[in-house]
Short mmCIF file of C-alpha atoms in Angstrom, two decimals:
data_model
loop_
_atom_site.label_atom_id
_atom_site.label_comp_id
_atom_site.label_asym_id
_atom_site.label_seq_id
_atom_site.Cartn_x
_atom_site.Cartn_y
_atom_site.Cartn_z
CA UNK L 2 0.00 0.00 0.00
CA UNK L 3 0.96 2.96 -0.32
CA UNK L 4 2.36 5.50 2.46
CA UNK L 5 4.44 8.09 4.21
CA UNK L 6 6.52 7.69 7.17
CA UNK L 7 7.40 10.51 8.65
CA UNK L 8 9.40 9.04 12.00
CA UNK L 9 10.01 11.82 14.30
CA UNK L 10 6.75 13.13 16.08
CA UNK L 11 8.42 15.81 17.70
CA UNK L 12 11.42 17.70 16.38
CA UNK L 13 12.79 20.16 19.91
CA UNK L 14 15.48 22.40 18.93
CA UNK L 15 17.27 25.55 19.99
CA UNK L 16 17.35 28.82 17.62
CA UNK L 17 19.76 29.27 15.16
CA UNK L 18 20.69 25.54 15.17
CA UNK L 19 20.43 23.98 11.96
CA UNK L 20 17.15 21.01 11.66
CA UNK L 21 16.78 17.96 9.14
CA UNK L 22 12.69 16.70 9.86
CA UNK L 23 12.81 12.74 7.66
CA UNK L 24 10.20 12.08 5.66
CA UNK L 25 10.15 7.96 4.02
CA UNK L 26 8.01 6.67 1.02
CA UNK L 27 6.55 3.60 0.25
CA UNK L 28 8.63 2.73 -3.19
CA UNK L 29 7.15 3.59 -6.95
CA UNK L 30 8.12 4.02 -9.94
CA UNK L 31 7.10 7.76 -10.15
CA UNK L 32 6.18 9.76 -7.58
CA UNK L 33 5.88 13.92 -6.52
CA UNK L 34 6.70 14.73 -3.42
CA UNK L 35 5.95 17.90 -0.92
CA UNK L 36 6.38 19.47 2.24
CA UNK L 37 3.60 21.56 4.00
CA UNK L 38 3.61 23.59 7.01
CA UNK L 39 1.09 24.03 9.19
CA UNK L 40 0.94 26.76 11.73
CA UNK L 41 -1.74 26.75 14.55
CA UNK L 42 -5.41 27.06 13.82
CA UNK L 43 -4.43 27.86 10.11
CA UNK L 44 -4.51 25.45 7.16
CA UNK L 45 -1.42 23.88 4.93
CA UNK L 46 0.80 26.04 3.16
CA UNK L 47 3.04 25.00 0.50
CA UNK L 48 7.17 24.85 1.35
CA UNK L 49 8.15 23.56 -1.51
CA UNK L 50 8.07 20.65 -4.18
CA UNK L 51 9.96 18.00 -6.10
CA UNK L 52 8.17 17.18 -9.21
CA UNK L 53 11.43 15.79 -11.58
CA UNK L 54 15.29 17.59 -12.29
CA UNK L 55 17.42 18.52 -9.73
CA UNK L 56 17.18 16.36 -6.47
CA UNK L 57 17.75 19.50 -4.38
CA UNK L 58 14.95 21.41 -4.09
CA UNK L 59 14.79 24.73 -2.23
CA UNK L 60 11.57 26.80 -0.88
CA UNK L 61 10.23 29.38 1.11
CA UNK L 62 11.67 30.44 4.19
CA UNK L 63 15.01 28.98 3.85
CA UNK L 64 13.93 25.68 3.83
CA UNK L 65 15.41 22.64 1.31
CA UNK L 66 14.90 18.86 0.87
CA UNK L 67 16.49 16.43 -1.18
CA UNK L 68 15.02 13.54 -2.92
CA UNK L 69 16.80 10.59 -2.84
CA UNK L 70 15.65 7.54 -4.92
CA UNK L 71 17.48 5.04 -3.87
CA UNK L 72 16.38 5.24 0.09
CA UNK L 73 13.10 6.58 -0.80
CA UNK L 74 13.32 9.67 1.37
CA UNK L 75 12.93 13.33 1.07
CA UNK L 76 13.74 14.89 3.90
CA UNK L 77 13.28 18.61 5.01
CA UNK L 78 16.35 20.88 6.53
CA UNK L 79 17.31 23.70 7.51
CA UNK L 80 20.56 25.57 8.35
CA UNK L 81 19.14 27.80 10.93
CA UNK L 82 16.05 28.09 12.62
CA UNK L 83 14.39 30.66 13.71
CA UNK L 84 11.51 31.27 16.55
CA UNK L 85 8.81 31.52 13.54
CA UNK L 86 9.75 28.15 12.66
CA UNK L 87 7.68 26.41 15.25
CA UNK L 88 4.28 24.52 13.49
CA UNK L 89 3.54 21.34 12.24
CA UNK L 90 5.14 19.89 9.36
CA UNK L 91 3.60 17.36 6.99
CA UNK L 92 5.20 15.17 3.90
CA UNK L 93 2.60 14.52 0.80
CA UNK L 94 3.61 12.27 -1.68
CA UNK L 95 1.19 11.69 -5.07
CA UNK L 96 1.88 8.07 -7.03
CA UNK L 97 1.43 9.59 -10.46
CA UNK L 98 -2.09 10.02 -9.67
CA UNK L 99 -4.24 13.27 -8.78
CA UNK L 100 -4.37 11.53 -4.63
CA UNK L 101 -2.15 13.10 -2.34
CA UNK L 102 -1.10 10.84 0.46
CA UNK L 103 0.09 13.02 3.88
CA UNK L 104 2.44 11.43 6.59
CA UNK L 105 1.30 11.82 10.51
CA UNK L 106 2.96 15.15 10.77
CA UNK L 107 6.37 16.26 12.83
CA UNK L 108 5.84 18.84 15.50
CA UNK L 109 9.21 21.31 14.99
CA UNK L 110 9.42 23.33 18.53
CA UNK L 111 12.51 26.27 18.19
CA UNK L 112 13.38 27.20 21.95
CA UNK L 113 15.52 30.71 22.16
CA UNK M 1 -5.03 36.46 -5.64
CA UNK M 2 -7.13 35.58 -3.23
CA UNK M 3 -6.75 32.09 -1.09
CA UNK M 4 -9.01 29.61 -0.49
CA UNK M 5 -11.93 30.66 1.85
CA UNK M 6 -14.12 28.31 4.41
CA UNK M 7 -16.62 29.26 6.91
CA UNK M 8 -17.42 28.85 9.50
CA UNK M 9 -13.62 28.53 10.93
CA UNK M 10 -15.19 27.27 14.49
CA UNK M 11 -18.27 25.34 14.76
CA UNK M 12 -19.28 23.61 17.98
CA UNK M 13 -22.79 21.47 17.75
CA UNK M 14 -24.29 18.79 20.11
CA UNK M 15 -24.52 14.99 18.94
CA UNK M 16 -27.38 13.92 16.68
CA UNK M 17 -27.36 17.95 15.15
CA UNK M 18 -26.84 18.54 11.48
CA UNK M 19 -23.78 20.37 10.18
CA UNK M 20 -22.31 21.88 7.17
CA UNK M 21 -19.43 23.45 5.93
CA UNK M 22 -18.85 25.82 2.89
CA UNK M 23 -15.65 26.50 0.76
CA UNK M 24 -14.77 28.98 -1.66
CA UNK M 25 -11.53 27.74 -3.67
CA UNK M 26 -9.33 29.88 -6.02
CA UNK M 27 -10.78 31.44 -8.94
CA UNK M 28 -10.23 29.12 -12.08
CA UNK M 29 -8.92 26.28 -9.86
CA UNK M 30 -11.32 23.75 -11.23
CA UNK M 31 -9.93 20.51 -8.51
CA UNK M 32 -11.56 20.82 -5.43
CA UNK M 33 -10.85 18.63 -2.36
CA UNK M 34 -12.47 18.30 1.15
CA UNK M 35 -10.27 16.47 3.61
CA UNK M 36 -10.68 15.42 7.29
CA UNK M 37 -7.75 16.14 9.55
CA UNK M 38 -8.14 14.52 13.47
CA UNK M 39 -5.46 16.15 16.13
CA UNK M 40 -2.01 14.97 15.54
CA UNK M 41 -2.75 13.21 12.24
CA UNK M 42 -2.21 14.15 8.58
CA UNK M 43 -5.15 15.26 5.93
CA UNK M 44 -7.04 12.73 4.79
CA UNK M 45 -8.88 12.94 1.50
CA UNK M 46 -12.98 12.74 1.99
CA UNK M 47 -13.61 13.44 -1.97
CA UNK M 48 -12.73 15.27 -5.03
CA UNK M 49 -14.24 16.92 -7.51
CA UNK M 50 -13.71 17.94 -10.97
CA UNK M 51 -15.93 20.80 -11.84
CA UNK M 52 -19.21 19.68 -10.54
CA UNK M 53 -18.33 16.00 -10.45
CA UNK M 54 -17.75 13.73 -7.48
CA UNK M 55 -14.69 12.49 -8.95
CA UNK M 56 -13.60 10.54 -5.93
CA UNK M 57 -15.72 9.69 -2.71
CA UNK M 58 -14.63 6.25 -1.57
CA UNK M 59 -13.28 7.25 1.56
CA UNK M 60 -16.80 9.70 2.58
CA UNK M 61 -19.11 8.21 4.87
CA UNK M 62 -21.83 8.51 3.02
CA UNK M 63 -24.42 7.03 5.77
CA UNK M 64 -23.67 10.82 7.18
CA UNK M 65 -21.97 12.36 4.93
CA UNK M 66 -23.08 14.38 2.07
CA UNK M 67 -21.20 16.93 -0.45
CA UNK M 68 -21.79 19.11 -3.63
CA UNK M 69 -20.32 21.39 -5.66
CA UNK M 70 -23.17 23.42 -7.78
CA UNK M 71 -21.88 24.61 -10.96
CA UNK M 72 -18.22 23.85 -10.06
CA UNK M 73 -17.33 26.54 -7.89
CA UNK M 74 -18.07 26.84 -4.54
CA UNK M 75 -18.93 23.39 -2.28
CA UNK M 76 -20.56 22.14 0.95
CA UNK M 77 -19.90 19.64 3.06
CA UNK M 78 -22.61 17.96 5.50
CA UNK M 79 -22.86 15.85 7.92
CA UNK M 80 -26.58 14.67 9.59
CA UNK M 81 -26.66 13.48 12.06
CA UNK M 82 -23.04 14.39 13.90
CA UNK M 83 -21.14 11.96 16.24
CA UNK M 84 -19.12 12.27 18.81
CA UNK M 85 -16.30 11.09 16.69
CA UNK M 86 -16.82 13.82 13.86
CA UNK M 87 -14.97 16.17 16.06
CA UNK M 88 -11.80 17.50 13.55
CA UNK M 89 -11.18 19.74 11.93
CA UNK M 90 -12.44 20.00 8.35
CA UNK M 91 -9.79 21.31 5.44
CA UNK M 92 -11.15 22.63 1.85
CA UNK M 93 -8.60 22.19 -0.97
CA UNK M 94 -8.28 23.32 -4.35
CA UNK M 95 -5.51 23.36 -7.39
CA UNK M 96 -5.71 24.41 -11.21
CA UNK M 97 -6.52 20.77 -12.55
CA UNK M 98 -6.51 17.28 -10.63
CA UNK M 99 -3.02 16.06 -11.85
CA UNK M 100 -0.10 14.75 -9.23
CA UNK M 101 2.47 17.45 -9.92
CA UNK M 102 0.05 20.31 -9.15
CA UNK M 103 -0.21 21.50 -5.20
CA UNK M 104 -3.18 22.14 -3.49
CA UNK M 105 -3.72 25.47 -1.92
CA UNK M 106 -5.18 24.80 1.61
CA UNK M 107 -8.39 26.77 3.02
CA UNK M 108 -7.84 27.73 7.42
CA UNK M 109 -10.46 24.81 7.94
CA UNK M 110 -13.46 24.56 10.35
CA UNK M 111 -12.77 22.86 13.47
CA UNK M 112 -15.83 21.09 14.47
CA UNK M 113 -16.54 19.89 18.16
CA UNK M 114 -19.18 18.07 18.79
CA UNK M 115 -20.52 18.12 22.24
#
């Protein structure tokens, strides 16, 4: 079946420091992947996108991921956090089709 | 360009009480999703629509649930009667066509309690 793992619930870390938040796929021949944030009481926003090319892809806010075929991951970083960075981050993945498949979310907390 | 728009954002009804929710998606985005999301979980896709058409519903409820999208704008979403378990919050998507590689633009949602 298909799915997203996304293993780390809850992401703690201090400002400034640089984050990675994993995101895993269930294995297909073609695939799009994304990363949404979610701030409180507001809906999903787009960070950013890998649709086909480069394997780095960079969005808003500073933020980057990397797709990498081979382990079937795409995970989100960033070199330095800031305060503003604290919401709920979600990995979407669409087989080639039009359904969008979200993981369980990873909670990113940024302490001063 | 103006975002994706649902209302109410809060709604709090007791058990057995009928419900519905309304969404507004982007001009010209003709993909319109409705998606359930319970607290600490991901979206998950209720139906789709393309245009006016129920494109996808195999995951609504449809003892309870009922949607529609009259001439392929604007949608509702209902639920009669509400259960305890109904309480989420209720997200309103939309994108340009219903192809993989296009993202969906998220509406602030209506979180529903049910009492």
């Amino acid at each position: 079946a298909q799915s997203v793992t996304q293993l780390d619930s809850q992401v703690p870390v201090f400002e400034e420091a640089p984050v990675e938040l994993r995101c895993n796929y269930s294995s297909s021949v073609s695939v799009y992947l994304f990363w949404y944030v979610q701030y409180p009481n507001q809906g999903l926003q787009l960070l950013l996108k890998y649709l086909s090319g480069s394997t780095l892809v960079k969005g808003i806010n500073g933020f980057e991921a990397e797709f990498n075929k081979s382990q079937t991951s795409f995970h989100l970083r960033k070199p330095s956090v800031h305060i503003s960075d604290t919401a709920e981050y979600f990995c979407a993945v669409s087989y080639n089709t039009d359904k969008l498949i979200f993981g369980t979310g990873t909670r990113l907390q940024v302490f001063p | 360009e103006a975002g994706v728009v649902q209302s109410p954002r809060y709604k709090i009804i007791e058990k057995k009480q009928p419900v519905a929710f309304w969404c507004n998606p982007i001009s010209g985005h003709n993909t319109l999703y409705w998606y359930l999301q319970n607290l600490g979980q991901g979206p998950e896709l209720l139906i789709r629509y393309e245009n006016e058409e129920a494109v996808d519903d195999s995951q609504l409820p449809k003892d309870r649930f009922s949607a529609e999208r009259l001439k392929g704008v604007d949608s509702t979403l209902k639920i009669q009667p509400a259960e305890l378990g109904d309480s989420a919050v209720y997200l309103c998507a939309s994108s340009p066509v219903g192809t993989g590689n296009q993202p969906q633009h998220f509406g602030d949602g209506t979180r529903l309690s049910i009492l």
